[in-house]
């Protein structure tokens, strides 16, 4: 579950890592299959960067994530994008 002090990008990153590990793929294999660098996958999983929802959809497709788990992770991706977008307006 989500902690109020943890950004959604951290929760999204954890969900992506869990999905990758459930598929028994390493970071390099996933990066190769979705066409990004392993360091970018790591940054997403650690919550240092936030993937766009379209990138998340590609990752989930590559990993074969379906059903409610796919919907849950996509929801996190959309919410993290909105959170990031909202922070741009609240900072200025």
Backbone as ProteinMPNN parsed JSONL, in Angstrom:
{"seq_chain_A": "XXXXXXXXXXXXXXXXXXXXXXXXXXXXXXXXXXXXXXXXXXXXXXXXXXXXXXXXXXXXXXXXXXXXXXXXXXXXXXXXXXXXXXXXXXXX", "coords_chain_A": {"N_chain_A": [[0.823, -1.199, 0.0], [0.217, 2.345, -0.299], [2.257, 4.784, 1.12], [1.776, 7.938, 2.634], [3.947, 9.664, 2.597], [5.592, 8.689, 0.636], [6.489, 9.133, -2.664], [4.497, 8.601, -5.598], [6.041, 7.689, -7.694], [7.951, 6.055, -6.516], [6.394, 3.924, -5.582], [5.377, 3.006, -8.003], [7.774, 2.235, -9.22], [8.544, 0.099, -7.546], [6.459, -1.677, -8.122], [6.919, -2.183, -10.835], [9.433, -3.429, -10.691], [8.752, -5.729, -9.202], [7.017, -6.955, -11.023], [8.805, -7.49, -13.114], [10.61, -9.228, -11.833], [8.856, -11.301, -11.213], [8.43, -12.309, -13.723], [10.823, -13.461, -14.099], [12.97, -12.14, -15.297], [15.966, -10.356, -15.99], [17.308, -7.046, -15.456], [18.75, -6.215, -17.711], [17.721, -7.862, -19.763], [15.012, -7.048, -19.895], [15.396, -4.353, -20.575], [16.577, -4.62, -23.093], [14.478, -5.779, -24.501], [12.507, -3.793, -24.476], [13.773, -1.655, -25.558], [15.398, 0.287, -24.245], [17.971, 1.628, -22.04], [19.681, -0.425, -19.6], [20.291, 1.079, -17.316], [18.317, 3.019, -17.295], [16.012, 1.496, -16.831], [16.648, 0.651, -14.223], [16.691, 3.155, -12.907], [13.996, 3.844, -13.12], [12.82, 1.748, -11.627], [13.873, 2.25, -9.111], [12.671, 4.593, -8.486], [13.886, 6.958, -9.096], [13.549, 8.183, -11.487], [10.613, 8.838, -13.415], [8.7, 6.76, -15.368], [6.95, 7.324, -18.436], [3.426, 6.835, -18.919], [2.964, 5.42, -21.344], [5.406, 4.132, -21.744], [5.352, 2.444, -19.547], [3.168, 0.833, -20.235], [4.287, -0.514, -22.417], [6.328, -1.952, -21.145], [4.827, -3.598, -19.439], [3.429, -5.068, -21.344], [5.558, -6.418, -22.604], [6.422, -7.976, -20.473], [4.247, -9.563, -20.106], [2.194, -8.974, -18.34], [-1.076, -8.947, -17.193], [-4.634, -8.303, -16.813], [-5.999, -7.46, -13.602], [-3.66, -6.737, -12.298], [-2.175, -5.496, -14.283], [-3.864, -3.318, -14.784], [-3.723, -2.049, -12.282], [-1.005, -1.268, -12.121], [-0.802, 0.381, -14.364], [-2.572, 2.368, -13.563], [-1.094, 3.442, -11.42], [1.021, 4.51, -12.913], [-0.261, 6.494, -14.426], [-1.255, 8.105, -12.347], [1.158, 8.891, -11.15], [2.237, 10.401, -13.197], [0.366, 12.477, -13.312], [0.745, 13.5, -10.745], [3.374, 14.44, -10.947], [3.007, 16.367, -12.938], [1.206, 18.062, -11.618], [2.846, 18.986, -9.563], [4.508, 20.731, -10.913], [2.946, 22.98, -11.231], [2.304, 23.695, -8.627], [4.725, 24.447, -7.559], [5.379, 26.861, -8.664]], "CA_chain_A": [[0.0, 0.0, 0.0], [0.907, 3.605, -0.465], [2.514, 5.641, 2.271], [1.547, 9.323, 2.237], [5.199, 10.381, 2.385], [6.321, 8.092, -0.481], [5.943, 9.544, -3.956], [3.95, 7.537, -6.435], [7.095, 7.125, -8.541], [8.568, 4.954, -5.763], [5.461, 2.794, -5.593], [5.374, 2.515, -9.375], [9.045, 1.534, -9.406], [8.474, -1.198, -6.854], [5.535, -2.538, -8.87], [7.595, -2.609, -12.061], [10.469, -4.394, -10.311], [8.085, -6.976, -8.833], [6.52, -7.576, -12.255], [9.975, -8.02, -13.831], [11.112, -10.386, -11.093], [7.871, -12.387, -11.363], [8.645, -12.869, -15.053], [12.165, -14.054, -14.062], [13.824, -11.403, -16.232], [16.907, -9.403, -15.434], [17.177, -5.664, -15.94], [19.279, -6.138, -19.085], [16.787, -8.499, -20.696], [13.865, -6.161, -20.066], [15.854, -3.171, -21.311], [16.764, -5.019, -24.491], [13.178, -6.04, -25.127], [11.702, -2.571, -24.629], [14.55, -0.676, -26.297], [15.988, 1.345, -23.416], [19.183, 1.166, -21.374], [19.466, -1.014, -18.272], [20.34, 2.109, -16.273], [17.009, 3.67, -17.248], [15.125, 0.562, -16.115], [17.004, 0.748, -12.806], [16.236, 4.457, -12.399], [12.541, 3.753, -12.978], [12.491, 0.844, -10.53], [14.27, 2.876, -7.845], [11.888, 5.815, -8.295], [14.697, 8.142, -9.375], [12.894, 8.779, -12.651], [9.26, 8.316, -13.573], [8.413, 6.436, -16.761], [5.669, 7.779, -18.977], [2.468, 5.726, -18.963], [3.152, 4.624, -22.554], [6.557, 3.255, -21.473], [4.883, 1.416, -18.605], [2.34, -0.097, -21.006], [5.2, -1.351, -23.189], [6.995, -2.858, -20.206], [3.851, -4.598, -18.998], [3.183, -5.951, -22.485], [6.724, -7.277, -22.772], [6.459, -8.915, -19.35], [3.048, -10.403, -20.112], [1.33, -8.644, -17.21], [-2.447, -8.768, -17.668], [-5.711, -8.271, -15.832], [-6.066, -6.43, -12.563], [-2.309, -6.26, -11.987], [-1.854, -4.537, -15.343], [-4.665, -2.113, -14.528], [-3.186, -1.401, -11.08], [0.275, -0.62, -12.423], [-1.084, 1.496, -15.277], [-3.15, 3.42, -12.737], [0.032, 4.079, -10.734], [1.768, 5.295, -13.896], [-1.052, 7.693, -14.732], [-1.291, 8.941, -11.147], [2.494, 9.472, -10.976], [2.357, 11.442, -14.229], [-0.447, 13.608, -12.853], [1.416, 14.057, -9.572], [4.522, 15.184, -11.464], [2.44, 17.498, -13.651], [0.658, 18.948, -10.596], [3.949, 19.619, -8.83], [5.033, 21.84, -11.72], [2.099, 24.141, -11.008], [2.318, 24.106, -7.215], [6.04, 25.01, -7.251], [5.56, 28.2, -9.223]], "C_chain_A": [[0.859, 1.252, 0.0], [1.044, 4.337, 0.861], [2.371, 7.08, 1.812], [2.835, 10.089, 1.983], [6.032, 9.799, 1.243], [5.7, 8.533, -1.795], [5.445, 8.338, -4.747], [5.023, 6.915, -7.321], [7.815, 5.976, -7.832], [7.685, 3.719, -5.776], [5.394, 2.17, -6.982], [6.646, 1.722, -9.643], [9.058, 0.17, -8.759], [7.584, -2.17, -7.617], [6.176, -3.046, -10.159], [8.672, -3.644, -11.761], [9.841, -5.746, -9.966], [7.563, -7.705, -10.064], [7.672, -8.199, -13.044], [10.504, -9.27, -13.143], [10.154, -11.574, -11.185], [8.002, -13.073, -12.713], [10.015, -13.548, -15.163], [13.074, -13.441, -15.125], [14.771, -10.515, -15.441], [16.662, -8.028, -16.031], [17.641, -5.566, -17.391], [18.335, -6.735, -20.1], [15.578, -7.602, -20.948], [14.26, -4.934, -20.883], [16.01, -3.486, -22.793], [15.423, -5.171, -25.199], [12.334, -4.786, -25.324], [12.486, -1.43, -25.268], [15.05, 0.519, -25.507], [17.252, 0.785, -22.768], [18.841, 0.509, -20.031], [19.478, 0.038, -17.159], [19.017, 2.864, -16.179], [15.988, 2.784, -16.536], [15.391, 0.658, -14.616], [16.514, 2.054, -12.191], [14.724, 4.466, -12.206], [12.179, 2.907, -11.769], [12.839, 1.434, -9.168], [13.485, 4.147, -7.547], [12.681, 7.083, -8.521], [14.181, 8.899, -10.589], [11.532, 8.128, -12.781], [8.997, 8.019, -15.045], [7.061, 7.002, -17.178], [4.725, 6.577, -19.03], [2.611, 4.841, -20.202], [4.343, 3.675, -22.404], [6.155, 2.115, -20.546], [4.03, 0.381, -19.341], [3.215, -1.036, -21.833], [5.914, -2.37, -22.323], [6.045, -3.972, -19.792], [3.519, -5.579, -20.114], [4.333, -6.928, -22.687], [6.785, -8.349, -21.696], [5.262, -9.858, -19.315], [2.128, -10.166, -18.929], [-0.064, -8.325, -17.757], [-3.404, -8.584, -16.489], [-5.61, -7.151, -14.824], [-4.692, -5.9, -12.193], [-1.865, -5.239, -13.035], [-2.591, -3.227, -15.1], [-4.121, -1.34, -13.328], [-1.898, -0.637, -11.381], [0.078, 0.54, -13.393], [-1.715, 2.666, -14.526], [-2.045, 4.171, -11.985], [0.814, 4.98, -11.681], [1.031, 6.59, -14.232], [-1.085, 8.643, -13.538], [0.059, 9.61, -10.905], [2.719, 10.591, -11.983], [1.564, 12.685, -13.821], [0.174, 14.283, -11.644], [2.593, 14.933, -10.005], [4.048, 16.468, -12.155], [1.89, 18.54, -12.656], [1.728, 19.666, -9.816], [4.559, 20.772, -9.598], [4.247, 23.113, -11.47], [2.124, 24.607, -9.56], [3.656, 24.725, -6.814], [6.151, 26.473, -7.697], [4.529, 29.093, -8.804]], "O_chain_A": [[2.061, 1.211, 0.264], [0.083, 4.487, 1.616], [2.802, 7.417, 0.709], [2.83, 11.066, 1.234], [7.078, 10.356, 0.907], [4.507, 8.326, -2.016], [5.918, 7.215, -4.575], [4.929, 5.737, -7.667], [8.243, 5.023, -8.484], [8.168, 2.601, -5.959], [5.357, 0.947, -7.119], [6.59, 0.644, -10.235], [9.527, -0.803, -9.349], [7.914, -3.349, -7.745], [5.995, -4.205, -10.531], [8.811, -4.626, -12.491], [10.34, -6.789, -10.388], [7.651, -8.93, -10.146], [7.539, -9.299, -13.581], [10.811, -10.262, -13.805], [10.593, -12.723, -11.231], [7.723, -14.265, -12.844], [10.335, -14.139, -16.194], [13.85, -14.145, -15.771], [14.43, -9.997, -14.378], [15.905, -7.875, -16.99], [16.996, -4.907, -18.206], [18.158, -6.18, -21.184], [15.169, -7.419, -22.094], [13.529, -4.528, -21.786], [15.612, -2.692, -23.645], [15.255, -4.748, -26.343], [11.526, -4.728, -26.25], [11.934, -0.354, -25.499], [15.119, 1.632, -26.029], [17.567, -0.394, -22.929], [17.837, 0.847, -19.405], [18.758, -0.098, -16.17], [18.634, 3.304, -15.095], [15.192, 3.27, -15.733], [14.451, 0.738, -13.826], [15.982, 2.059, -11.081], [14.227, 5.034, -11.234], [11.329, 3.298, -10.97], [12.168, 1.145, -8.178], [13.623, 4.717, -6.465], [12.218, 8.172, -8.182], [14.358, 10.113, -10.698], [11.319, 7.008, -12.317], [9.062, 8.92, -15.88], [6.149, 7.135, -16.361], [5.171, 5.437, -19.168], [2.399, 3.631, -20.118], [4.296, 2.541, -22.882], [6.565, 0.97, -20.735], [4.16, -0.817, -19.093], [2.917, -2.226, -21.938], [6.085, -3.522, -22.722], [6.412, -5.147, -19.795], [3.347, -6.773, -19.87], [4.114, -8.118, -22.914], [7.154, -9.492, -21.967], [5.266, -10.842, -18.575], [1.364, -11.053, -18.549], [-0.204, -7.523, -18.68], [-3.015, -8.698, -15.326], [-5.191, -6.038, -15.143], [-4.563, -4.736, -11.814], [-1.246, -4.23, -12.697], [-2.003, -2.15, -15.202], [-4.066, -0.111, -13.355], [-1.726, 0.501, -10.947], [0.728, 1.577, -13.255], [-1.422, 3.824, -14.82], [-2.063, 5.4, -11.924], [1.222, 6.079, -11.306], [1.643, 7.655, -14.311], [-0.957, 9.856, -13.706], [0.107, 10.771, -10.499], [3.323, 11.613, -11.657], [2.041, 13.809, -13.971], [0.135, 15.508, -11.528], [2.78, 16.034, -9.487], [4.638, 17.532, -11.964], [2.087, 19.742, -12.833], [1.554, 20.826, -9.44], [5.08, 21.707, -8.989], [4.811, 24.208, -11.493], [1.977, 25.8, -9.296], [3.718, 25.457, -5.826], [6.95, 27.229, -7.144], [4.532, 30.263, -9.186]]}, "name": "protein", "num_of_chains": 1, "seq": "XXXXXXXXXXXXXXXXXXXXXXXXXXXXXXXXXXXXXXXXXXXXXXXXXXXXXXXXXXXXXXXXXXXXXXXXXXXXXXXXXXXXXXXXXXXX"}
